[in-house]
Every structure is written in structure tokens, then in C-alpha cells.
CSV table of C-alpha atoms in Angstrom, one decimal:
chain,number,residue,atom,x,y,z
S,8,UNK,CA,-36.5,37.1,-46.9
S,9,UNK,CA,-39.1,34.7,-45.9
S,10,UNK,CA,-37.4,31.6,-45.5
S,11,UNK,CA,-34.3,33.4,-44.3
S,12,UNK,CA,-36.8,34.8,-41.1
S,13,UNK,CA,-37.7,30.9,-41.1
S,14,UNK,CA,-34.7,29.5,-40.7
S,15,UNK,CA,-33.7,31.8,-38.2
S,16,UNK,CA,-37.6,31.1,-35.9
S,17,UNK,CA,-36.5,27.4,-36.4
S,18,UNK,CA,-33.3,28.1,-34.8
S,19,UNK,CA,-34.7,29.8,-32.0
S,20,UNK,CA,-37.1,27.3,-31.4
S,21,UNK,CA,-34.9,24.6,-31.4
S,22,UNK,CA,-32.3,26.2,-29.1
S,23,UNK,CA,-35.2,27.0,-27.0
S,24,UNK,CA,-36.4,23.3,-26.6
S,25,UNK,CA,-32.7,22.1,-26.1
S,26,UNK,CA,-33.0,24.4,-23.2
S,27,UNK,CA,-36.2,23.8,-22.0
S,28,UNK,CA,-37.9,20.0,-23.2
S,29,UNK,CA,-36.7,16.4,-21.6
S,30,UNK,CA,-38.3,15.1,-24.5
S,31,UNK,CA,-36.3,17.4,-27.2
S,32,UNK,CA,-33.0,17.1,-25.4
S,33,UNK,CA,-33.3,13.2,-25.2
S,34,UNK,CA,-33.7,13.3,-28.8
S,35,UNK,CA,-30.4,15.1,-29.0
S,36,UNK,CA,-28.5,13.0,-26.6
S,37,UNK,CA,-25.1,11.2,-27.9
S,38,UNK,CA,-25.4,13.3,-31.1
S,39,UNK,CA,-22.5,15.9,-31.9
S,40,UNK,CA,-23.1,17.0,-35.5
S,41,UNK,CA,-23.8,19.6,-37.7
S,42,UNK,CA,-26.7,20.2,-40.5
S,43,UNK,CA,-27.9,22.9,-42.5
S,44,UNK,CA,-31.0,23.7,-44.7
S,45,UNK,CA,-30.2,26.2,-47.5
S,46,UNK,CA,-30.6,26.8,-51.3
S,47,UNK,CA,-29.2,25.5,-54.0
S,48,UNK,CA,-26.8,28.6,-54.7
S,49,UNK,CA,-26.1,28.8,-50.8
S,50,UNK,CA,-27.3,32.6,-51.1
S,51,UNK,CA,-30.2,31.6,-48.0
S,52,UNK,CA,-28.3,29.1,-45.6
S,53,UNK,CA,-28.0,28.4,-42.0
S,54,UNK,CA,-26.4,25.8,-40.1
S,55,UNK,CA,-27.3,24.1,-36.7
S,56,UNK,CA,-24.8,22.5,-34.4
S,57,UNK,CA,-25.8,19.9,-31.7
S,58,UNK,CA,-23.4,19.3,-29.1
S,59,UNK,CA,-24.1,17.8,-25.3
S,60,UNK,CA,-27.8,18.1,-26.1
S,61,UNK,CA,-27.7,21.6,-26.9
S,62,UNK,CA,-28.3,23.4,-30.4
S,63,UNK,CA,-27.7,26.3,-32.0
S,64,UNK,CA,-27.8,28.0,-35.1
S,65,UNK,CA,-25.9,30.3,-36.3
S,66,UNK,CA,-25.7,32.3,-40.2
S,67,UNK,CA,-24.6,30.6,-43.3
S,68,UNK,CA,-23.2,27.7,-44.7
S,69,UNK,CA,-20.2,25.0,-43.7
S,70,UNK,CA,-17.8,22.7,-45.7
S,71,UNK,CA,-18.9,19.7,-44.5
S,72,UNK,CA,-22.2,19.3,-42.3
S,73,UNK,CA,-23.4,15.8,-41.4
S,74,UNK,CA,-26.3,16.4,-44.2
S,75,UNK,CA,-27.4,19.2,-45.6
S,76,UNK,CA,-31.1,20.3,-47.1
S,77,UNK,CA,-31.2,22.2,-49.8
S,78,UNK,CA,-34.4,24.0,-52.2
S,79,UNK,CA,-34.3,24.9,-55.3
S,80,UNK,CA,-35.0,28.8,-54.3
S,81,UNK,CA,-36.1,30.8,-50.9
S,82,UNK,CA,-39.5,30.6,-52.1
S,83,UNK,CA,-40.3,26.4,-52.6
S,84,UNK,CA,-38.0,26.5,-49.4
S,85,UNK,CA,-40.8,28.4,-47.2
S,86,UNK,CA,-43.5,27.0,-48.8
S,87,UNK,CA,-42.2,23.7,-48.6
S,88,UNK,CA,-41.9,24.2,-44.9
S,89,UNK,CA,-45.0,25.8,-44.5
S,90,UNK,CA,-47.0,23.1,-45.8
S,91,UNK,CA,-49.9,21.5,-45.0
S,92,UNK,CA,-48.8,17.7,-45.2
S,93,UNK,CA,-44.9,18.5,-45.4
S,94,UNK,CA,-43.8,14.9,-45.3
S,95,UNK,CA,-45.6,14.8,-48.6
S,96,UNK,CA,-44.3,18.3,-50.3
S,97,UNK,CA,-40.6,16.9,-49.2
S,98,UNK,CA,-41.6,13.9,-50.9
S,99,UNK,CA,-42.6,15.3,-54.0
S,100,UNK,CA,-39.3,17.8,-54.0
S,101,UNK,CA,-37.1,15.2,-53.7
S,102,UNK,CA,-38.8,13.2,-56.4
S,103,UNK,CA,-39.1,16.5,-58.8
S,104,UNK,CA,-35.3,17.1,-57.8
S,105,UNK,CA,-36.3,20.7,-56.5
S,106,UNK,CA,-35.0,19.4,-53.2
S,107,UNK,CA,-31.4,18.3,-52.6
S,108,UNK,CA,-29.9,15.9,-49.4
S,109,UNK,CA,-26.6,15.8,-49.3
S,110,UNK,CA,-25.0,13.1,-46.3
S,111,UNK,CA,-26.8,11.0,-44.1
S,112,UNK,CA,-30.5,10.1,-45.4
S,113,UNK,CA,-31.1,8.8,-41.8
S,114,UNK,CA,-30.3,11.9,-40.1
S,115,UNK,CA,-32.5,13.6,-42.1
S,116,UNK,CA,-35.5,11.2,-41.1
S,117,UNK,CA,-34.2,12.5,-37.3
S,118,UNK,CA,-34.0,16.1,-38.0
S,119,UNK,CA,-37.7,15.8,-38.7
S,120,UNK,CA,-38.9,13.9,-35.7
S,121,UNK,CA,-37.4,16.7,-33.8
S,122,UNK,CA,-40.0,19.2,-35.6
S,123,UNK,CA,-43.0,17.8,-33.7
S,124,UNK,CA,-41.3,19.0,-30.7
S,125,UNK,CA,-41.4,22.6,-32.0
S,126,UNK,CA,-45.7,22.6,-32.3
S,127,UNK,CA,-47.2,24.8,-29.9
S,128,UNK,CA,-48.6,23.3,-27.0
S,129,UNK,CA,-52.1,23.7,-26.1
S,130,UNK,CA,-53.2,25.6,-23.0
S,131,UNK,CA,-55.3,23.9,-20.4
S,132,UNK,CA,-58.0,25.7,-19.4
């Protein structure tokens, strides 16, 4: 239920800052594609569309996303994501084959620049 909740607060977030952030939307421009993160037996997925610089997610899985994440379970999916260093834990995933990329290697290496855009910013006092 964890990394189902997750999935869905990373969809929000990211719709929100294809709304909201110059920065985020630039890094969407001239991309039309779809993705997903899910599990290995697709019980926990959801896929994100971009399109004119917009995103959104929606439930579930589709035939044939641009690339596609996938975890061994819902649990090393959230903690995965919830790591510390998580370059590192997708690193050593991949490597222990408890994470899956299916498609496009270097729009997976996007997908995560666009995650620094999600950090919450810091109030000036």
C-alpha cells in the first residue's frame, strides 16, 4: 500500500510542477511519451504520460511505455525510492536484478533528473 500511495504522491507532484515550474516544464519540452514504474507481477503499477509539457499519471499498467521501471515487490520499490543515496540503491537493484528497465536506458537517466525538481523548496525567512 506504500509504494502504491507513492506512486500516486509522485504523480501529483509531477503534474503539479508541469503546471507550475519553468524549470520542470522545460525539462519536458519536445517529449510525448509514456513510462511507468511498477512490480514485477504488474499487481502495483502506474503509468505517466507527457504530452505538450504536461504530465499525468493515471492507475495501472500499458502495452508499450517508452521504458518502464519495475521492483522486484511493493516493498524494495518504496524503500528503494525512499533511500538515502537512491542513485546508489538503483544501482545495486539493477546489478542484483531486483530491478528491471525495460526500453530506453536514456530516458530513464531523464526521468530521474526530473526528481530533483520534486524536493521541497526552502522558505526564506
Amino acid at each position: 500500500m506504500k509504494f502504491r500511495f507513492l506512486l500516486w504522491m509522485l504523480g501529483y507532484l509531477m503534474a503539479k510542477a508541469s503546471r507550475n515550474n519553468p524549470a520542470f516544464q522545460s525539462q519536458l519540452a519536445g517529449k510525448e511519451l509514456i513510462f511507468q514504474l511498477q512490480t514485477f507481477d504488474s499487481k502495483v503499477a502506474r503509468h505517466f504520460v507527457v504530452s505538450g509539457q504536461r504530465l499525468v499519471s493515471k492507475p495501472g499498467a500499458v502495452d508499450e511505455p517508452a521504458f518502464a521501471i519495475s521492483f522486484k515487490d511493493a516493498a524494495f520499490g518504496f524503500a528503494t525510492m525512499q533511500a538515502k543515496n537512491k542513485q546508489l540503491a538503483f544501482m545495486q537493484g539493477i546489478q542484483d536484478k531486483d530491478i528491471l528497465i525495460k526500453g530506453n536506458p536514456g530516458l530513464v537517466i531523464w526521468f530521474q533528473g526530473l526528481t530533483k525538481y520534486l524536493k521541497p523548496r526552502k522558505k526564506t525567512v
